[in-house]
mmCIF file of C-alpha atoms and ligand atoms in Angstrom:
data_model
loop_
_atom_site.group_PDB
_atom_site.id
_atom_site.type_symbol
_atom_site.label_atom_id
_atom_site.label_comp_id
_atom_site.label_asym_id
_atom_site.label_seq_id
_atom_site.Cartn_x
_atom_site.Cartn_y
_atom_site.Cartn_z
ATOM 1 C CA MET A 359 8.045 -2.181 17.247
ATOM 2 C CA LYS A 360 5.499 -4.143 19.335
ATOM 3 C CA GLU A 361 4.053 -7.342 17.920
ATOM 4 C CA PRO A 362 0.285 -7.256 17.186
ATOM 5 C CA LEU A 363 -1.874 -9.833 18.967
ATOM 6 C CA ILE A 364 -4.675 -9.798 16.434
ATOM 7 C CA GLY A 365 -3.886 -12.097 13.524
ATOM 8 C CA LYS A 366 -2.669 -14.869 15.825
ATOM 9 C CA THR A 367 -4.475 -18.169 15.684
ATOM 10 C CA LEU A 368 -5.385 -20.078 18.880
ATOM 11 C CA SER A 369 -2.342 -22.356 18.468
ATOM 12 C CA GLU A 370 -0.081 -19.214 18.049
ATOM 13 C CA LEU A 371 -1.666 -17.710 21.168
ATOM 14 C CA GLU A 372 -0.943 -20.973 23.064
ATOM 15 C CA LEU A 373 2.685 -20.766 21.948
ATOM 16 C CA LEU A 374 2.811 -17.192 23.159
ATOM 17 C CA CYS A 375 1.409 -18.158 26.520
ATOM 18 C CA GLU A 376 3.972 -20.962 26.849
ATOM 19 C CA ARG A 377 6.756 -18.598 25.904
ATOM 20 C CA GLU A 378 5.704 -15.968 28.422
ATOM 21 C CA GLY A 379 5.040 -18.454 31.202
ATOM 22 C CA PHE A 380 1.226 -18.007 31.264
ATOM 23 C CA ALA A 381 -1.227 -20.833 31.870
ATOM 24 C CA LYS A 382 -2.609 -22.424 28.678
ATOM 25 C CA TYR A 383 -6.198 -21.236 29.345
ATOM 26 C CA VAL A 384 -4.990 -17.599 29.003
ATOM 27 C CA SER A 385 -4.751 -18.223 25.253
ATOM 28 C CA ARG A 386 -8.567 -18.690 24.992
ATOM 29 C CA GLN A 387 -9.113 -15.651 27.180
ATOM 30 C CA LEU A 388 -6.895 -13.670 24.788
ATOM 31 C CA ALA A 389 -8.750 -14.954 21.747
ATOM 32 C CA SER A 390 -12.023 -13.946 23.365
ATOM 33 C CA TRP A 391 -10.812 -10.410 24.159
ATOM 34 C CA LEU A 392 -9.373 -9.969 20.692
ATOM 35 C CA TYR A 393 -12.010 -11.523 18.422
ATOM 36 C CA ASP A 394 -15.256 -11.689 20.409
ATOM 37 C CA LYS A 395 -15.158 -8.685 22.812
ATOM 38 C CA ARG A 396 -12.970 -6.726 20.349
ATOM 39 C CA VAL A 397 -10.925 -4.990 23.029
ATOM 40 C CA GLN A 398 -8.879 -1.940 21.907
ATOM 41 C CA ASP A 399 -5.997 -2.216 24.381
ATOM 42 C CA ILE A 400 -4.396 -4.758 26.566
ATOM 43 C CA ASP A 401 -5.487 -2.970 29.793
ATOM 44 C CA GLY A 402 -9.045 -3.707 28.845
ATOM 45 C CA MET A 403 -8.449 -7.493 29.210
ATOM 46 C CA SER A 404 -9.842 -7.416 32.767
ATOM 47 C CA ASN A 405 -9.870 -11.164 33.556
ATOM 48 C CA ILE A 406 -6.195 -11.541 32.732
ATOM 49 C CA SER A 407 -3.915 -10.889 35.721
ATOM 50 C CA LYS A 408 -2.318 -7.476 36.033
ATOM 51 C CA ALA A 409 1.148 -9.125 36.079
ATOM 52 C CA ALA A 410 0.403 -10.943 32.819
ATOM 53 C CA ARG A 411 -1.001 -7.747 31.243
ATOM 54 C CA GLU A 412 2.230 -5.911 32.124
ATOM 55 C CA ILE A 413 4.290 -8.540 30.421
ATOM 56 C CA LEU A 414 2.038 -8.440 27.384
ATOM 57 C CA LYS A 415 2.206 -4.612 27.186
ATOM 58 C CA GLU A 416 6.009 -4.687 27.111
ATOM 59 C CA LYS A 417 6.169 -6.684 23.860
ATOM 60 C CA TYR A 418 2.758 -6.670 22.283
ATOM 61 C CA CYS A 419 -0.090 -4.448 21.223
ATOM 62 C CA VAL A 420 -3.653 -5.311 20.166
ATOM 63 C CA GLY A 421 -2.736 -4.171 16.652
ATOM 64 C CA ILE A 422 -5.810 -2.412 15.454
ATOM 65 C CA ILE A 423 -4.850 0.199 12.818
ATOM 66 C CA ALA A 424 -7.170 3.233 12.503
ATOM 67 C CA PRO A 425 -8.100 4.360 9.018
ATOM 68 C CA GLU A 426 -6.330 7.417 7.664
ATOM 69 C CA GLN A 427 -9.125 8.257 5.307
ATOM 70 C CA VAL A 428 -12.810 7.509 5.102
ATOM 71 C CA ILE A 429 -15.029 8.469 2.212
ATOM 72 C CA THR A 430 -18.772 7.825 2.078
ATOM 73 C CA SER A 431 -20.640 7.401 -1.223
ATOM 74 C CA VAL A 432 -24.126 8.781 -1.865
ATOM 75 C CA ASP A 433 -25.298 5.135 -1.890
ATOM 76 C CA GLY A 434 -23.900 4.486 1.621
ATOM 77 C CA THR A 435 -20.830 2.547 0.420
ATOM 78 C CA LYS A 436 -17.828 3.549 2.536
ATOM 79 C CA LYS A 437 -14.250 3.407 1.495
ATOM 80 C CA TYR A 438 -11.495 3.132 4.152
ATOM 81 C CA ALA A 439 -7.769 3.653 3.536
ATOM 82 C CA PHE A 440 -5.205 2.350 6.076
ATOM 83 C CA PRO A 441 -1.488 2.926 6.419
ATOM 84 C CA THR A 442 0.519 -0.251 6.232
ATOM 85 C CA ASP A 443 3.896 -1.316 7.694
ATOM 86 C CA SER A 444 4.198 -4.208 5.200
ATOM 87 C CA ALA A 445 5.626 -2.019 2.435
ATOM 88 C CA PRO A 446 8.538 0.375 2.322
ATOM 89 C CA LEU A 447 7.624 4.051 2.927
ATOM 90 C CA LEU A 448 6.917 6.280 -0.058
ATOM 91 C CA GLU A 449 9.524 8.802 -1.189
ATOM 92 C CA ASN A 450 7.671 11.536 0.688
ATOM 93 C CA GLY A 451 8.137 9.513 3.919
ATOM 94 C CA ARG A 452 4.442 8.545 4.149
ATOM 95 C CA HIS A 453 3.062 5.018 4.485
ATOM 96 C CA ARG A 454 1.498 3.345 1.478
ATOM 97 C CA LEU A 455 -2.230 2.916 1.853
ATOM 98 C CA ILE A 456 -4.375 -0.181 1.477
ATOM 99 C CA GLU A 457 -8.155 -0.072 1.130
ATOM 100 C CA ALA A 458 -11.281 -1.731 2.399
ATOM 101 C CA VAL A 459 -14.767 -0.994 1.148
ATOM 102 C CA MET A 460 -17.906 -1.459 3.238
ATOM 103 C CA ILE A 461 -21.007 -2.126 1.110
ATOM 104 C CA PRO A 462 -24.377 -1.919 2.939
ATOM 105 C CA ASP A 463 -27.279 -3.696 1.308
ATOM 106 C CA GLU A 464 -30.690 -4.068 3.034
ATOM 107 C CA ASP A 465 -29.942 -6.673 5.750
ATOM 108 C CA ARG A 466 -26.280 -7.124 4.872
ATOM 109 C CA ALA A 467 -23.072 -5.213 5.389
ATOM 110 C CA THR A 468 -20.207 -6.671 3.314
ATOM 111 C CA LEU A 469 -16.549 -5.714 3.740
ATOM 112 C CA CYS A 470 -14.307 -5.988 0.714
ATOM 113 C CA VAL A 471 -10.830 -6.457 2.098
ATOM 114 C CA SER A 472 -7.293 -6.132 0.723
ATOM 115 C CA SER A 473 -4.666 -8.808 1.089
ATOM 116 C CA GLN A 474 -1.550 -7.241 -0.445
ATOM 117 C CA VAL A 475 0.059 -3.821 -0.870
ATOM 118 C CA GLY A 476 -0.299 -3.471 -4.675
ATOM 119 C CA CYS A 477 -0.221 -6.636 -6.730
ATOM 120 C CA LYS A 478 2.227 -8.488 -8.976
ATOM 121 C CA MET A 479 -0.338 -9.950 -11.381
ATOM 122 C CA GLY A 480 -0.483 -6.915 -13.698
ATOM 123 C CA CYS A 481 -3.972 -7.307 -15.018
ATOM 124 C CA LYS A 482 -4.427 -4.649 -17.755
ATOM 125 C CA PHE A 483 -7.777 -3.304 -16.392
ATOM 126 C CA CYS A 484 -6.739 -2.843 -12.792
ATOM 127 C CA MET A 485 -5.453 0.183 -10.891
ATOM 128 C CA THR A 486 -3.898 -1.999 -8.162
ATOM 129 C CA GLY A 487 -1.913 -3.871 -10.814
ATOM 130 C CA ARG A 488 -0.504 -0.525 -12.015
ATOM 131 C CA GLN A 489 0.894 0.184 -8.532
ATOM 132 C CA HIS A 490 2.990 -3.027 -8.776
ATOM 133 C CA PHE A 491 3.727 -5.172 -5.720
ATOM 134 C CA HIS A 492 5.113 -3.770 -2.529
ATOM 135 C CA GLY A 493 4.388 -6.425 0.127
ATOM 136 C CA ASN A 494 2.019 -8.953 1.675
ATOM 137 C CA LEU A 495 -0.342 -7.844 4.339
ATOM 138 C CA THR A 496 -0.071 -9.701 7.610
ATOM 139 C CA ALA A 497 -3.015 -11.540 9.065
ATOM 140 C CA ALA A 498 -3.139 -8.715 11.682
ATOM 141 C CA GLU A 499 -3.466 -6.063 8.998
ATOM 142 C CA ILE A 500 -6.123 -8.080 7.181
ATOM 143 C CA LEU A 501 -8.159 -8.558 10.392
ATOM 144 C CA SER A 502 -7.627 -4.986 11.431
ATOM 145 C CA GLN A 503 -9.713 -3.938 8.412
ATOM 146 C CA PHE A 504 -12.617 -5.769 10.036
ATOM 147 C CA LEU A 505 -11.983 -4.577 13.565
ATOM 148 C CA SER A 506 -11.231 -0.840 13.011
ATOM 149 C CA ILE A 507 -14.139 0.372 10.965
ATOM 150 C CA ASP A 508 -17.273 2.014 12.346
ATOM 151 C CA GLU A 509 -19.469 -0.893 11.075
ATOM 152 C CA SER A 510 -17.240 -3.595 12.636
ATOM 153 C CA ALA A 511 -20.040 -4.971 14.869
ATOM 154 C CA VAL A 512 -22.610 -5.163 12.191
ATOM 155 C CA LEU A 513 -20.590 -6.717 9.340
ATOM 156 C CA THR A 514 -22.311 -9.811 7.935
ATOM 157 C CA ASN A 515 -20.135 -10.793 4.971
ATOM 158 C CA ALA A 516 -16.657 -10.478 3.659
ATOM 159 C CA VAL A 517 -15.137 -10.703 0.169
ATOM 160 C CA PHE A 518 -11.413 -10.968 -0.401
ATOM 161 C CA MET A 519 -11.684 -8.807 -3.485
ATOM 162 C CA GLY A 520 -9.794 -5.664 -2.583
ATOM 163 C CA MET A 521 -6.166 -4.895 -3.430
ATOM 164 C CA GLY A 522 -3.925 -7.824 -4.185
ATOM 165 C CA GLU A 523 -4.347 -11.481 -5.135
ATOM 166 C CA PRO A 524 -5.340 -13.330 -1.930
ATOM 167 C CA LEU A 525 -3.969 -16.686 -3.115
ATOM 168 C CA ASP A 526 -0.610 -15.052 -3.684
ATOM 169 C CA ASN A 527 -0.553 -14.340 0.058
ATOM 170 C CA TRP A 528 -2.088 -17.646 1.175
ATOM 171 C CA PRO A 529 -0.234 -18.126 4.461
ATOM 172 C CA GLU A 530 -1.574 -14.850 5.917
ATOM 173 C CA VAL A 531 -4.971 -15.034 4.179
ATOM 174 C CA SER A 532 -5.575 -18.600 5.394
ATOM 175 C CA LYS A 533 -4.764 -17.544 8.939
ATOM 176 C CA ALA A 534 -7.245 -14.651 8.650
ATOM 177 C CA ILE A 535 -9.932 -17.021 7.297
ATOM 178 C CA GLU A 536 -9.181 -19.481 10.135
ATOM 179 C CA ILE A 537 -9.705 -16.670 12.721
ATOM 180 C CA LEU A 538 -12.817 -15.442 11.010
ATOM 181 C CA THR A 539 -14.452 -18.876 10.956
ATOM 182 C CA ALA A 540 -13.210 -20.465 14.201
ATOM 183 C CA ASP A 541 -15.490 -20.725 17.234
ATOM 184 C CA TRP A 542 -12.691 -19.195 19.370
ATOM 185 C CA GLY A 543 -12.409 -16.417 16.690
ATOM 186 C CA PHE A 544 -15.105 -14.382 15.004
ATOM 187 C CA GLY A 545 -17.300 -17.515 14.760
ATOM 188 C CA TRP A 546 -18.493 -16.684 11.213
ATOM 189 C CA SER A 547 -19.928 -19.360 8.946
ATOM 190 C CA PRO A 548 -17.625 -19.896 6.005
ATOM 191 C CA LYS A 549 -20.665 -19.172 3.828
ATOM 192 C CA ARG A 550 -20.297 -15.552 4.762
ATOM 193 C CA ILE A 551 -16.862 -15.314 3.125
ATOM 194 C CA THR A 552 -16.021 -15.267 -0.560
ATOM 195 C CA LEU A 553 -12.424 -15.340 -1.904
ATOM 196 C CA SER A 554 -11.860 -13.862 -5.315
ATOM 197 C CA THR A 555 -8.859 -15.053 -7.335
ATOM 198 C CA ILE A 556 -7.476 -14.984 -10.752
ATOM 199 C CA GLY A 557 -6.653 -18.698 -10.262
ATOM 200 C CA VAL A 558 -3.243 -19.299 -8.552
ATOM 201 C CA LEU A 559 -3.513 -23.066 -8.987
ATOM 202 C CA PRO A 560 -1.448 -24.625 -6.150
ATOM 203 C CA ASN A 561 -2.966 -22.330 -3.501
ATOM 204 C CA LEU A 562 -6.445 -22.631 -5.081
ATOM 205 C CA LYS A 563 -6.353 -26.336 -4.275
ATOM 206 C CA GLN A 564 -5.282 -25.524 -0.703
ATOM 207 C CA PHE A 565 -8.157 -23.133 -0.388
ATOM 208 C CA LEU A 566 -10.678 -25.646 -1.785
ATOM 209 C CA ASP A 567 -9.352 -28.476 0.398
ATOM 210 C CA ASN A 568 -8.955 -26.547 3.669
ATOM 211 C CA THR A 569 -11.903 -24.075 3.757
ATOM 212 C CA LYS A 570 -15.592 -24.135 2.955
ATOM 213 C CA CYS A 571 -15.718 -20.548 1.847
ATOM 214 C CA HIS A 572 -17.313 -19.439 -1.451
ATOM 215 C CA LEU A 573 -15.068 -18.833 -4.429
ATOM 216 C CA ALA A 574 -15.113 -16.243 -7.248
ATOM 217 C CA ILE A 575 -12.839 -16.711 -10.224
ATOM 218 C CA SER A 576 -11.815 -13.665 -12.268
ATOM 219 C CA ILE A 577 -12.113 -15.047 -15.756
ATOM 220 C CA HIS A 578 -12.877 -12.135 -18.116
ATOM 221 C CA ASN A 579 -12.293 -14.129 -21.272
ATOM 222 C CA PRO A 580 -12.874 -17.852 -22.014
ATOM 223 C CA PHE A 581 -10.165 -18.112 -24.641
ATOM 224 C CA PRO A 582 -6.601 -18.653 -23.277
ATOM 225 C CA ALA A 583 -4.818 -16.578 -25.946
ATOM 226 C CA GLU A 584 -7.187 -13.685 -25.568
ATOM 227 C CA ARG A 585 -7.229 -13.899 -21.767
ATOM 228 C CA LEU A 586 -3.452 -13.650 -21.813
ATOM 229 C CA GLU A 587 -3.795 -10.191 -23.484
ATOM 230 C CA LEU A 588 -5.704 -8.960 -20.380
ATOM 231 C CA MET A 589 -4.172 -11.103 -17.667
ATOM 232 C CA PRO A 590 -0.479 -12.099 -17.694
ATOM 233 C CA VAL A 591 -1.184 -14.845 -15.087
ATOM 234 C CA GLN A 592 -2.815 -16.888 -17.864
ATOM 235 C CA LYS A 593 0.712 -17.801 -19.028
ATOM 236 C CA LYS A 594 1.489 -19.551 -15.712
ATOM 237 C CA TYR A 595 -1.975 -20.713 -14.639
ATOM 238 C CA ASP A 596 -4.170 -21.542 -17.579
ATOM 239 C CA ILE A 597 -7.857 -20.923 -17.103
ATOM 240 C CA THR A 598 -8.766 -24.285 -18.658
ATOM 241 C CA GLU A 599 -6.646 -25.982 -15.933
ATOM 242 C CA VAL A 600 -8.333 -23.844 -13.259
ATOM 243 C CA VAL A 601 -11.770 -24.912 -14.487
ATOM 244 C CA ALA A 602 -10.658 -28.564 -14.752
ATOM 245 C CA LEU A 603 -9.570 -28.388 -11.048
ATOM 246 C CA LEU A 604 -12.916 -26.880 -10.086
ATOM 247 C CA LYS A 605 -14.801 -29.694 -11.842
ATOM 248 C CA GLN A 606 -13.257 -32.137 -9.313
ATOM 249 C CA TYR A 607 -15.169 -30.410 -6.478
ATOM 250 C CA ASP A 608 -18.834 -30.398 -5.518
ATOM 251 C CA PHE A 609 -20.505 -26.990 -5.816
ATOM 252 C CA SER A 610 -24.068 -28.257 -5.838
ATOM 253 C CA GLY A 611 -24.573 -27.810 -2.060
ATOM 254 C CA GLN A 612 -23.728 -25.015 0.381
ATOM 255 C CA ARG A 613 -20.529 -23.898 -1.290
ATOM 256 C CA ARG A 614 -20.722 -21.769 -4.408
ATOM 257 C CA VAL A 615 -18.347 -20.846 -7.222
ATOM 258 C CA SER A 616 -18.982 -17.857 -9.400
ATOM 259 C CA PHE A 617 -17.101 -16.323 -12.349
ATOM 260 C CA GLU A 618 -16.371 -12.646 -12.564
ATOM 261 C CA TYR A 619 -16.577 -11.329 -16.092
ATOM 262 C CA THR A 620 -15.879 -7.638 -16.705
ATOM 263 C CA MET A 621 -17.416 -6.525 -19.927
ATOM 264 C CA PHE A 622 -14.956 -4.699 -22.234
ATOM 265 C CA SER A 623 -16.433 -3.208 -25.398
ATOM 266 C CA GLY A 624 -15.316 -5.040 -28.536
ATOM 267 C CA VAL A 625 -12.842 -7.155 -26.526
ATOM 268 C CA ASN A 626 -14.753 -9.960 -24.776
ATOM 269 C CA ASP A 627 -18.416 -9.167 -25.324
ATOM 270 C CA THR A 628 -19.395 -10.973 -28.526
ATOM 271 C CA LYS A 629 -21.564 -14.058 -29.191
ATOM 272 C CA ARG A 630 -18.327 -16.028 -29.746
ATOM 273 C CA HIS A 631 -17.237 -15.174 -26.258
ATOM 274 C CA ALA A 632 -20.610 -16.068 -24.749
ATOM 275 C CA ASP A 633 -20.520 -19.424 -26.580
ATOM 276 C CA GLY A 634 -16.869 -20.004 -25.451
ATOM 277 C CA LEU A 635 -17.841 -19.332 -21.838
ATOM 278 C CA VAL A 636 -20.767 -21.762 -22.012
ATOM 279 C CA HIS A 637 -18.510 -24.368 -23.514
ATOM 280 C CA LEU A 638 -15.718 -23.926 -20.931
ATOM 281 C CA LEU A 639 -17.997 -24.004 -17.926
ATOM 282 C CA ARG A 640 -20.256 -26.799 -19.105
ATOM 283 C CA GLY A 641 -20.656 -29.443 -16.375
ATOM 284 C CA LEU A 642 -19.726 -27.107 -13.511
ATOM 285 C CA GLU A 643 -22.446 -25.904 -11.109
ATOM 286 C CA CYS A 644 -21.708 -22.191 -11.089
ATOM 287 C CA ARG A 645 -22.938 -18.681 -11.800
ATOM 288 C CA VAL A 646 -21.525 -15.771 -13.793
ATOM 289 C CA ASN A 647 -21.433 -12.178 -12.675
ATOM 290 C CA LEU A 648 -21.122 -9.634 -15.460
ATOM 291 C CA ILE A 649 -19.492 -6.423 -14.333
ATOM 292 C CA ARG A 650 -19.516 -2.961 -15.946
ATOM 293 C CA PHE A 651 -15.989 -1.707 -16.277
ATOM 294 C CA HIS A 652 -14.976 1.466 -14.320
ATOM 295 C CA LYS A 653 -12.767 3.364 -16.813
ATOM 296 C CA ILE A 654 -9.194 3.835 -15.664
ATOM 297 C CA PRO A 655 -6.828 6.540 -16.878
ATOM 298 C CA ASP A 656 -4.505 5.905 -19.902
ATOM 299 C CA SER A 657 -6.246 2.699 -20.980
ATOM 300 C CA PRO A 658 -8.062 2.042 -24.252
ATOM 301 C CA LEU A 659 -10.482 -0.315 -22.469
ATOM 302 C CA GLU A 660 -14.093 0.858 -22.319
ATOM 303 C CA THR A 661 -17.104 -0.791 -20.736
ATOM 304 C CA SER A 662 -19.541 -2.552 -23.080
ATOM 305 C CA PRO A 663 -22.769 -0.658 -23.570
ATOM 306 C CA ASP A 664 -25.719 -1.773 -21.324
ATOM 307 C CA GLU A 665 -27.621 -3.311 -24.268
ATOM 308 C CA ILE A 666 -24.622 -5.544 -25.152
ATOM 309 C CA ILE A 667 -24.235 -6.579 -21.517
ATOM 310 C CA GLU A 668 -27.911 -7.425 -21.475
ATOM 311 C CA LEU A 669 -27.654 -9.488 -24.681
ATOM 312 C CA PHE A 670 -24.606 -11.337 -23.294
ATOM 313 C CA ARG A 671 -26.474 -12.092 -20.080
ATOM 314 C CA ALA A 672 -29.538 -13.353 -22.021
ATOM 315 C CA ARG A 673 -27.315 -15.625 -24.169
ATOM 316 C CA LEU A 674 -25.664 -17.208 -21.138
ATOM 317 C CA ASN A 675 -28.931 -17.671 -19.308
ATOM 318 C CA ALA A 676 -30.525 -19.176 -22.391
ATOM 319 C CA ALA A 677 -27.664 -21.679 -22.503
ATOM 320 C CA GLY A 678 -28.390 -22.660 -18.841
ATOM 321 C CA LEU A 679 -25.577 -20.543 -17.231
ATOM 322 C CA LEU A 680 -27.077 -18.623 -14.391
ATOM 323 C CA THR A 681 -25.885 -15.039 -15.058
ATOM 324 C CA THR A 682 -26.491 -11.711 -13.352
ATOM 325 C CA VAL A 683 -25.228 -8.225 -13.913
ATOM 326 C CA ARG A 684 -23.523 -6.861 -10.820
ATOM 327 C CA ALA A 685 -24.823 -3.438 -9.659
ATOM 328 C CA SER A 686 -22.069 -0.828 -9.471
ATOM 329 C CA ARG A 687 -21.638 0.604 -6.029
ATOM 330 C CA GLY A 688 -19.775 3.659 -4.812
ATOM 331 C CA GLU A 689 -18.708 4.942 -8.233
ATOM 332 C CA ASP A 690 -18.643 8.518 -6.852
ATOM 333 C CA ILE A 691 -15.912 7.480 -4.373
ATOM 334 C CA LEU A 692 -13.796 5.417 -6.730
ATOM 335 C CA ALA A 693 -14.777 2.081 -5.116
ATOM 336 C CA ALA A 694 -13.210 -0.025 -7.801
ATOM 337 C CA CYS A 695 -10.124 -2.000 -6.750
ATOM 338 C CA GLY A 696 -7.115 0.172 -6.073
ATOM 339 C CA MET A 697 -8.708 3.450 -7.171
ATOM 340 C CA LEU A 698 -8.358 5.322 -3.853
ATOM 341 C CA ALA A 699 -4.863 4.250 -3.042
ATOM 342 C CA GLY A 700 -3.904 5.059 -6.628
ATOM 343 C CA LYS A 701 -5.350 8.496 -6.239
ATOM 344 C CA ASN A 702 -3.325 8.996 -3.077
ATOM 345 C CA LEU A 703 -0.192 8.110 -4.933
ATOM 346 C CA GLU A 704 -0.924 10.613 -7.669
ATOM 347 C CA ASN A 705 -1.499 13.261 -5.031
HETATM 348 FE FE1 LIG B 1725 -4.042 -8.043 -8.927
HETATM 349 FE FE2 LIG B 1725 -6.653 -8.558 -8.826
HETATM 350 FE FE3 LIG B 1725 -5.759 -6.273 -9.896
HETATM 351 FE FE4 LIG B 1725 -5.323 -8.566 -11.207
HETATM 352 S S1 LIG B 1725 -7.322 -7.644 -10.750
HETATM 353 S S2 LIG B 1725 -3.830 -6.915 -10.844
HETATM 354 S S3 LIG B 1725 -5.044 -9.980 -9.462
HETATM 355 S S4 LIG B 1725 -5.587 -6.876 -7.732
#
């Protein structure tokens, strides 16, 4: 199988050029063709010599993977499913699918990208968690989600909020972020990127120290023992330690941290939980996003009614915690994390 060129950082492209006997400046030409001009095949790299292109074509490919399925919601949200080589084939001989969701919104187009095939974290409310873990996506597969979709040229923002826990695949995710934000890469401001995590502590520190991207923490319950019921990761990485780490960083300027809080009826939506959240997050410049729960099959969890969500929001805001309720998008196309790939497995 040929090696994809996308997903390589400038220093990796320099190594490639050295290995293949190309001049060093070819690495910048390659980066420009891959990430700026978004070429589809090596023959399109017209300012690279024909001899060099022939050598490249023998061992490498651009590496853009076309979507296998595209579903468009009535609200314009589009869900893409891609085959991946980073996981063993299914019993029926087909590739497992990973997903990306494009969410248009007035002057924005945000891509929600996947970082793993399935996930090992096992959160009780998540369809991806149900599929278990089958592999880490490569940086090439992560970037291909950006480069292969119809809206590639008009994307303004990205959230690492699709399938998988991005900080559990930090080597590849950090490469993708480097390529997205480098001047030789996509040239995006880090403010256009948000990484969402359940709080994998050692890599969270790496992310905070080495990038300037925004952060979203999936919290869902302020009380460790209760959070553990929903999220097994709590046993290894305690949310109180995650918040203590965040309090060592400055979020009063350009960089933002938010907390994702899915509202489960009778589980985490009481006054006690609102007070607990206020207490835990006191002293941290942050905001809270309340999320209605998309019901998943064979789970007793239900979303909280709208009036309870509104009450919860009002309580947090009254206590000085900036809180919004996130609008649901693409419900008709199963846009919640892992829903489409899960559906494909069932089929
Ligand atoms: Fe994994 Fe995120 Fe789903 Fe938890 S919510 S199982 S971390 S994909």
